[in-house]
mmCIF file of N, CA and C in Angstrom:
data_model
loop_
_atom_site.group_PDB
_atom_site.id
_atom_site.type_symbol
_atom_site.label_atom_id
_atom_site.label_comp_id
_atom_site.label_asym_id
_atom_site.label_seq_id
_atom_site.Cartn_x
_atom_site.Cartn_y
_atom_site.Cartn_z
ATOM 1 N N UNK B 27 104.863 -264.882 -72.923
ATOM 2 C CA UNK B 27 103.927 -263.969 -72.288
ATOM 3 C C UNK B 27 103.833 -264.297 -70.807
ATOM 4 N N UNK B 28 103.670 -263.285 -69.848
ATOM 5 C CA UNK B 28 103.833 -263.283 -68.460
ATOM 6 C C UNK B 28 102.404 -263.064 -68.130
ATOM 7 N N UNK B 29 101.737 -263.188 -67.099
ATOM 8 C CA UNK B 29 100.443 -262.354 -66.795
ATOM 9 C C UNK B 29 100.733 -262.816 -64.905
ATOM 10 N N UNK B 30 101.006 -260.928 -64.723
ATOM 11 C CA UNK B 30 101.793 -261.170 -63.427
ATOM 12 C C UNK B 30 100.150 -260.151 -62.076
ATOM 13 N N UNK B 31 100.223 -260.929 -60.868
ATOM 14 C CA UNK B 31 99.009 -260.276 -60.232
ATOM 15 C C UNK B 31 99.598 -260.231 -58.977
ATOM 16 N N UNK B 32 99.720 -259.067 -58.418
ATOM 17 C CA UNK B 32 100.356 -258.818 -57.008
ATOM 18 C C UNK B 32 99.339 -259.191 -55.842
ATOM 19 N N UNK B 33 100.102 -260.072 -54.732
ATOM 20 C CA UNK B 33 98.636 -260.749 -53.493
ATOM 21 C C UNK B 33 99.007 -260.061 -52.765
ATOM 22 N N UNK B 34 98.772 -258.674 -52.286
ATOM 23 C CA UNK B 34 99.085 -257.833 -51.022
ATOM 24 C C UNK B 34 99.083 -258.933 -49.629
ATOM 25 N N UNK B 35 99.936 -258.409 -49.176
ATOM 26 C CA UNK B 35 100.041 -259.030 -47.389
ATOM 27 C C UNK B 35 99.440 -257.958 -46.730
ATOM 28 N N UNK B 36 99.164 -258.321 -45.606
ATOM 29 C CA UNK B 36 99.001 -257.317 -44.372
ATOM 30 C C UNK B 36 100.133 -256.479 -44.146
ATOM 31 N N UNK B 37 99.826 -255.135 -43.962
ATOM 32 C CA UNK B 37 101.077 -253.978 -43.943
ATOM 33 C C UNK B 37 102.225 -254.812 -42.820
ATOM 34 N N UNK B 38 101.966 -255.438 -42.001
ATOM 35 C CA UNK B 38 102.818 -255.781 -40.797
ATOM 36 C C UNK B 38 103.913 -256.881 -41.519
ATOM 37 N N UNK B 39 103.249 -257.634 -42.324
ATOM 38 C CA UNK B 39 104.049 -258.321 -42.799
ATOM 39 C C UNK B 39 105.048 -258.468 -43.157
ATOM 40 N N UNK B 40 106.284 -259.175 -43.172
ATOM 41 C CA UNK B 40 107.690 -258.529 -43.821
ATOM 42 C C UNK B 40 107.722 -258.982 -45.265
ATOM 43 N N UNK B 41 107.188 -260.392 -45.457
ATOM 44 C CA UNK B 41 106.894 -260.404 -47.014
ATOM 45 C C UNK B 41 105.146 -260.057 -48.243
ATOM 46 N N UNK B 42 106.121 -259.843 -49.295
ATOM 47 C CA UNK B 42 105.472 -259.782 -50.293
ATOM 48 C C UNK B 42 105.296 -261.086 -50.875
ATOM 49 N N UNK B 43 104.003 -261.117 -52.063
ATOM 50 C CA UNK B 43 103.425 -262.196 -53.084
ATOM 51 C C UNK B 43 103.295 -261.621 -54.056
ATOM 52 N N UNK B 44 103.773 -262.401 -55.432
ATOM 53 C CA UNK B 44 103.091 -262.546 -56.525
ATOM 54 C C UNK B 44 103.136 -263.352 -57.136
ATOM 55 N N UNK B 45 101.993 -263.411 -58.109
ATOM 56 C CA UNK B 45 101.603 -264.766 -58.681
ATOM 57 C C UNK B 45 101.499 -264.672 -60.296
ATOM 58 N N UNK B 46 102.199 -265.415 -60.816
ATOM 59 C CA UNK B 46 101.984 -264.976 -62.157
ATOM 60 C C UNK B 46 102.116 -266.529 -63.144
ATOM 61 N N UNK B 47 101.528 -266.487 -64.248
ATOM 62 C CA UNK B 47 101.371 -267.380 -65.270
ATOM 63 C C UNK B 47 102.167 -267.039 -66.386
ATOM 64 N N UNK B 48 102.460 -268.319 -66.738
ATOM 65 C CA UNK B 48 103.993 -268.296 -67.981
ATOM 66 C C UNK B 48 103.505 -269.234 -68.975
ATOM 67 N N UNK B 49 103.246 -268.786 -70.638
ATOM 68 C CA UNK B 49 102.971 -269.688 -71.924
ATOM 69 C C UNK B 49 104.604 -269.731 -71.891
ATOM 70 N N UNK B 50 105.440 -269.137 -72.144
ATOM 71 C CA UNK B 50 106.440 -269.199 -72.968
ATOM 72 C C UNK B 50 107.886 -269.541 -71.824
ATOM 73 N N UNK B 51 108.469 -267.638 -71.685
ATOM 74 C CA UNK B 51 109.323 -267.751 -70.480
ATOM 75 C C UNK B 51 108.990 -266.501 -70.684
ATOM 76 N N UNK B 52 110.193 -266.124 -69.205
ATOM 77 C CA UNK B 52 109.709 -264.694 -68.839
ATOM 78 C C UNK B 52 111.216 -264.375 -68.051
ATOM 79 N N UNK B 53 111.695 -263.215 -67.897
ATOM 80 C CA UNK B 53 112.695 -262.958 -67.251
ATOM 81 C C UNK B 53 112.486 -262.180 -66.057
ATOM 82 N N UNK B 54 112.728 -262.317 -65.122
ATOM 83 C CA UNK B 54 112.606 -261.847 -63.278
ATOM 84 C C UNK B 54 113.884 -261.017 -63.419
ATOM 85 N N UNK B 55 114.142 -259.824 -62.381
ATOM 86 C CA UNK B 55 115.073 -259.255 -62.144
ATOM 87 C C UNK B 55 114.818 -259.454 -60.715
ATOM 88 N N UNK B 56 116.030 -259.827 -59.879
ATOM 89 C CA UNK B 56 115.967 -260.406 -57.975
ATOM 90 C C UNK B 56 115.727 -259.088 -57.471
ATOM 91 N N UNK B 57 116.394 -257.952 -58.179
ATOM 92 C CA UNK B 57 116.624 -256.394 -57.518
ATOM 93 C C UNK B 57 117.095 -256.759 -56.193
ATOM 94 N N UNK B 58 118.316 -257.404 -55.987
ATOM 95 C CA UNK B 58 119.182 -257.673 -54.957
ATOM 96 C C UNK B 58 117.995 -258.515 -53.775
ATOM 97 N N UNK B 59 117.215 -258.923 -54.055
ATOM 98 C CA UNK B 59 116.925 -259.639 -52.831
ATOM 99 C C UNK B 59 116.331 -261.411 -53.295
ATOM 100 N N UNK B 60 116.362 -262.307 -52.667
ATOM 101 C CA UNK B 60 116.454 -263.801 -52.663
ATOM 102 C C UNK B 60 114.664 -264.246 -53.380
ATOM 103 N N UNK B 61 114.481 -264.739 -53.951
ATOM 104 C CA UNK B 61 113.244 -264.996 -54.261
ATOM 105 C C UNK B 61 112.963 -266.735 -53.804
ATOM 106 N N UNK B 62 111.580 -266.968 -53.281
ATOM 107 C CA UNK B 62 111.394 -268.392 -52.813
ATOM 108 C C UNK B 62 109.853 -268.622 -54.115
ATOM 109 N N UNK B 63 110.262 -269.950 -55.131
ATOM 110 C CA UNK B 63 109.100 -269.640 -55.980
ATOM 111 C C UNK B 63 108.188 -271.152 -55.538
ATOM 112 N N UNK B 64 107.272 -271.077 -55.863
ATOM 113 C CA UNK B 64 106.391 -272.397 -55.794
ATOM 114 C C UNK B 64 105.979 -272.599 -56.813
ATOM 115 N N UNK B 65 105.540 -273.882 -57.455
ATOM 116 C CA UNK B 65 105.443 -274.182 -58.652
ATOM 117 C C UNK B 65 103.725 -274.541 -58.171
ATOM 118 N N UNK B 66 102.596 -273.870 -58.882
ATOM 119 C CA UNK B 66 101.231 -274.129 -58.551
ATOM 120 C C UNK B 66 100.835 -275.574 -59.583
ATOM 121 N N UNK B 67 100.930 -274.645 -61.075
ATOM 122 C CA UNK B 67 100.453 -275.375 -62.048
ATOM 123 C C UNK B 67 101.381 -275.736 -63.098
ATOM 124 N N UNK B 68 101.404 -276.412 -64.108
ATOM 125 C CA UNK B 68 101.953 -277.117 -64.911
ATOM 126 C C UNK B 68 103.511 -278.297 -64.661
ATOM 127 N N UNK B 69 103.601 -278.764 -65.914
ATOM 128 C CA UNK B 69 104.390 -279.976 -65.810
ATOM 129 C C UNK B 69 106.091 -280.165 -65.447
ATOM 130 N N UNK B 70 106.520 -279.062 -66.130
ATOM 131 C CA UNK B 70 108.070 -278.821 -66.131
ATOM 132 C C UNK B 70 108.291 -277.395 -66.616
ATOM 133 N N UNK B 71 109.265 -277.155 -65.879
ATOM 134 C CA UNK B 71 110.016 -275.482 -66.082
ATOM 135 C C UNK B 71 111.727 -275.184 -66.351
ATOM 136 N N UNK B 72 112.459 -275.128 -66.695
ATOM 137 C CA UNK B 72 113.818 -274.821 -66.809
ATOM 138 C C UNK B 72 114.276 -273.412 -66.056
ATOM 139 N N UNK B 73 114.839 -273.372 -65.017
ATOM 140 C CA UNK B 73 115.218 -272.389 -64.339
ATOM 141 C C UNK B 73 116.954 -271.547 -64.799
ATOM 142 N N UNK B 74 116.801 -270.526 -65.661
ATOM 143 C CA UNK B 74 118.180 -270.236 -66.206
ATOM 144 C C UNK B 74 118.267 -269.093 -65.000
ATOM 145 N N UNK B 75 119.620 -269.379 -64.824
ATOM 146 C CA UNK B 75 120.707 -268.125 -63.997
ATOM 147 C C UNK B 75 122.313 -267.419 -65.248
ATOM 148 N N UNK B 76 123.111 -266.565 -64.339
ATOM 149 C CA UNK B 76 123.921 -266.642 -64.799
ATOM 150 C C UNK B 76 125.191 -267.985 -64.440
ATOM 151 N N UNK B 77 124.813 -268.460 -63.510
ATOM 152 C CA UNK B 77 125.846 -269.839 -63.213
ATOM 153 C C UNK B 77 124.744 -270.972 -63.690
ATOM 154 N N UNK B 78 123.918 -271.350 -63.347
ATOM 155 C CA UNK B 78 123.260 -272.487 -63.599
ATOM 156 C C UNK B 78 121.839 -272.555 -64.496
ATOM 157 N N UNK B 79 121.953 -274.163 -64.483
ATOM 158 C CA UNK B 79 120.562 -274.335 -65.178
ATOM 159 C C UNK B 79 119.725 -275.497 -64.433
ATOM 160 N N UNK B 80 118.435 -275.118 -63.999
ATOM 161 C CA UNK B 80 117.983 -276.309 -63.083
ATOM 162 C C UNK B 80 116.414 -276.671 -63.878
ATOM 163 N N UNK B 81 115.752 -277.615 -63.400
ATOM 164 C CA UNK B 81 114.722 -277.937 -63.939
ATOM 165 C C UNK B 81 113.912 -278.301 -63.227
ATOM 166 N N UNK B 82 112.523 -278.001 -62.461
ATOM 167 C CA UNK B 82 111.728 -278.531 -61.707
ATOM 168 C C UNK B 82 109.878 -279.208 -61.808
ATOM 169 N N UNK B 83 109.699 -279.277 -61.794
ATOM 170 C CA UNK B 83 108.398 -280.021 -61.386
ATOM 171 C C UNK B 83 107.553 -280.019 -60.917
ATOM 172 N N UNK B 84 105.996 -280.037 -61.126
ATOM 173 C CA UNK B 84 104.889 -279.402 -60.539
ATOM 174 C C UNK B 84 104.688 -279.912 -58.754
ATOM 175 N N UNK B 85 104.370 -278.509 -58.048
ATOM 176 C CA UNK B 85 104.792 -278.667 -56.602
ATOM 177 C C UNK B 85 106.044 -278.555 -55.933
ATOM 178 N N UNK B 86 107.085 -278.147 -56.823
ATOM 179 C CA UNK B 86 108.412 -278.127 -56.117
ATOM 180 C C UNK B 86 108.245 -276.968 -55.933
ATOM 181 N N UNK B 87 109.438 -276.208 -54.863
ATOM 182 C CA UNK B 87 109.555 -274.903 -54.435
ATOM 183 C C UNK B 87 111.325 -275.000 -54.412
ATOM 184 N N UNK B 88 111.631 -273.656 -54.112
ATOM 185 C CA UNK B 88 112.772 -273.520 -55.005
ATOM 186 C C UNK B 88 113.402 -272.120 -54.295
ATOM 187 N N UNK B 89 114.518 -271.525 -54.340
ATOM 188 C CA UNK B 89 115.015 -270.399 -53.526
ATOM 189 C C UNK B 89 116.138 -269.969 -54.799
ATOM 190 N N UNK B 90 115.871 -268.668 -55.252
ATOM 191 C CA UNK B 90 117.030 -268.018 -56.089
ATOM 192 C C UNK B 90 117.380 -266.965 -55.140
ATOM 193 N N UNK B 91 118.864 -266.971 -55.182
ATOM 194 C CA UNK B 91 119.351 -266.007 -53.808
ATOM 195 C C UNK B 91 119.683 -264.886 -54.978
ATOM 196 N N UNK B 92 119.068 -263.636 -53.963
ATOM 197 C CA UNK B 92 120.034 -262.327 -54.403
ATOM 198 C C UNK B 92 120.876 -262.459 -55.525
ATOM 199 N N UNK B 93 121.968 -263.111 -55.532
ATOM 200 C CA UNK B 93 123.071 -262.703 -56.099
ATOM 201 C C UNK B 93 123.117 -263.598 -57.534
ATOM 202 N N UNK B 94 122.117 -263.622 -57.688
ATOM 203 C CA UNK B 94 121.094 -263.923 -59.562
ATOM 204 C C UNK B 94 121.354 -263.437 -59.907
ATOM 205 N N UNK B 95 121.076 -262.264 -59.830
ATOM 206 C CA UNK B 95 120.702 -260.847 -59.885
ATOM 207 C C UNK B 95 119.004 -260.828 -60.822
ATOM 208 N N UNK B 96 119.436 -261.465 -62.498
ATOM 209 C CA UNK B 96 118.138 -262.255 -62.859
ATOM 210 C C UNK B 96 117.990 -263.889 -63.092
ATOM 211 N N UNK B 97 116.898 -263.937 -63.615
ATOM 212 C CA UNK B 97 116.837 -265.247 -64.079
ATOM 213 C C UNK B 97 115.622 -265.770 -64.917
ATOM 214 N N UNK B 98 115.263 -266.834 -65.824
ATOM 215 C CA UNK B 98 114.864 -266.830 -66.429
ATOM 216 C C UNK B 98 113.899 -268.234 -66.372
ATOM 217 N N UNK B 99 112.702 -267.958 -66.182
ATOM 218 C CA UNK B 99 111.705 -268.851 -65.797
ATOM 219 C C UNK B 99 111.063 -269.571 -67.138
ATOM 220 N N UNK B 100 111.498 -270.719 -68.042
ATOM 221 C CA UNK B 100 111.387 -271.095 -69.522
ATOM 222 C C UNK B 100 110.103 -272.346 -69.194
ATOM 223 N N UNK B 101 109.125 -272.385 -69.518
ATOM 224 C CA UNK B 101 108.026 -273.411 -69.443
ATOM 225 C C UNK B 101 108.134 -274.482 -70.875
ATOM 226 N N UNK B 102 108.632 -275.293 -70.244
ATOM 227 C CA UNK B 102 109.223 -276.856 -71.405
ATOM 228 C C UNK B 102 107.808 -277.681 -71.237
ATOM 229 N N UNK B 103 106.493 -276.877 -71.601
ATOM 230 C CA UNK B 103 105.471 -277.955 -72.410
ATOM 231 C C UNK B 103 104.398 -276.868 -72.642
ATOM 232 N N UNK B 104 103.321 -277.115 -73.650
ATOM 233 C CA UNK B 104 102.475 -276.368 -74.184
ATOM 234 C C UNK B 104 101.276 -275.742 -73.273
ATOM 235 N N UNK B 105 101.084 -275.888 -71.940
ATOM 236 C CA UNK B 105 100.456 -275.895 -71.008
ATOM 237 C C UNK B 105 100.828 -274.572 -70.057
ATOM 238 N N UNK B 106 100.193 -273.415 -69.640
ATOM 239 C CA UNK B 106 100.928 -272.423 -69.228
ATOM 240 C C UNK B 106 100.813 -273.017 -67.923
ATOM 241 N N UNK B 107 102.293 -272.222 -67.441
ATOM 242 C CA UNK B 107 102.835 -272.487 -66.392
ATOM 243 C C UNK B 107 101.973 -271.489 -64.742
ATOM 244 N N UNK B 108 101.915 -271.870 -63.328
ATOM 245 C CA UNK B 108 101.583 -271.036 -62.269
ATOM 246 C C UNK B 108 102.546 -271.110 -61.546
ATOM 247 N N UNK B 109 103.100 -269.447 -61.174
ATOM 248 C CA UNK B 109 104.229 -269.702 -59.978
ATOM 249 C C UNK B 109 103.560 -268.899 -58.925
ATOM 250 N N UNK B 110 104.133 -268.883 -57.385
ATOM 251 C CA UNK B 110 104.009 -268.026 -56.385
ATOM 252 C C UNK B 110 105.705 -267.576 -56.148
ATOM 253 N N UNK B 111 105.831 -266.276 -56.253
ATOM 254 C CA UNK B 111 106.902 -265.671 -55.455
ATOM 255 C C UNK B 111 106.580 -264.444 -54.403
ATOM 256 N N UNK B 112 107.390 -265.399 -53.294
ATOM 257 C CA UNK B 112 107.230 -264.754 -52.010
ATOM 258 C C UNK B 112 108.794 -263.640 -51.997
ATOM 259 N N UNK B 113 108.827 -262.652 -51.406
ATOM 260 C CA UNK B 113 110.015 -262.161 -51.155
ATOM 261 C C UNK B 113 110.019 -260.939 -50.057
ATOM 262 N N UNK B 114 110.806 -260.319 -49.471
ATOM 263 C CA UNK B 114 111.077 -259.502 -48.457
ATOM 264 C C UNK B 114 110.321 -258.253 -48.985
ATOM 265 N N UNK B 115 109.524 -257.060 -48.832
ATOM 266 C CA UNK B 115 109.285 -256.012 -49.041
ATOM 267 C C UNK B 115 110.130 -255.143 -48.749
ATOM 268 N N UNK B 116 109.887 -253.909 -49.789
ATOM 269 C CA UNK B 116 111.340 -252.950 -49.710
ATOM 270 C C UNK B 116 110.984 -252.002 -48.488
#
């Protein structure tokens, strides 16, 4: 389960926010552009792509480029997960 909440920027801004909480996993689509995520809350996460598999840690931040296309945000402990993703507005 996802529970996703959009943080509007100021119109001038070039990026967007959202913030969303993860029990389980959840799948992102990049829609061709680079995502930068921050890890708010919980312990460990498994980051699936189509080339790789990474694993990070509460407070790390992290950059999936464009050419993901998706990817798959898996929360490895019983504790739901908090991310921030920042990205370019269309």
């Amino acid at each position: 389960m996802i529970k996703l909440q959009h943080l509007p920027t100021h119109k001038e801004h070039l990026n967007d926010i959202h913030r969303f909480k993860i029990n389980t996993s959840a799948t992102i689509k990049a829609e061709g552009q680079a995502h930068v995520l921050s890890r708010l809350e919980g312990e460990k996460i498994e980051i699936i792509t189509k080339d790789s598999i990474s694993f990070f840690h509460y407070a790390e931040s992290f950059v999936i480029p464009a050419a993901a296309e998706e990817y798959i945000i898996r929360n490895l402990t019983k504790e739901p997960v908090m991310m921030v993703k920042a990205f370019v507005k269309n």
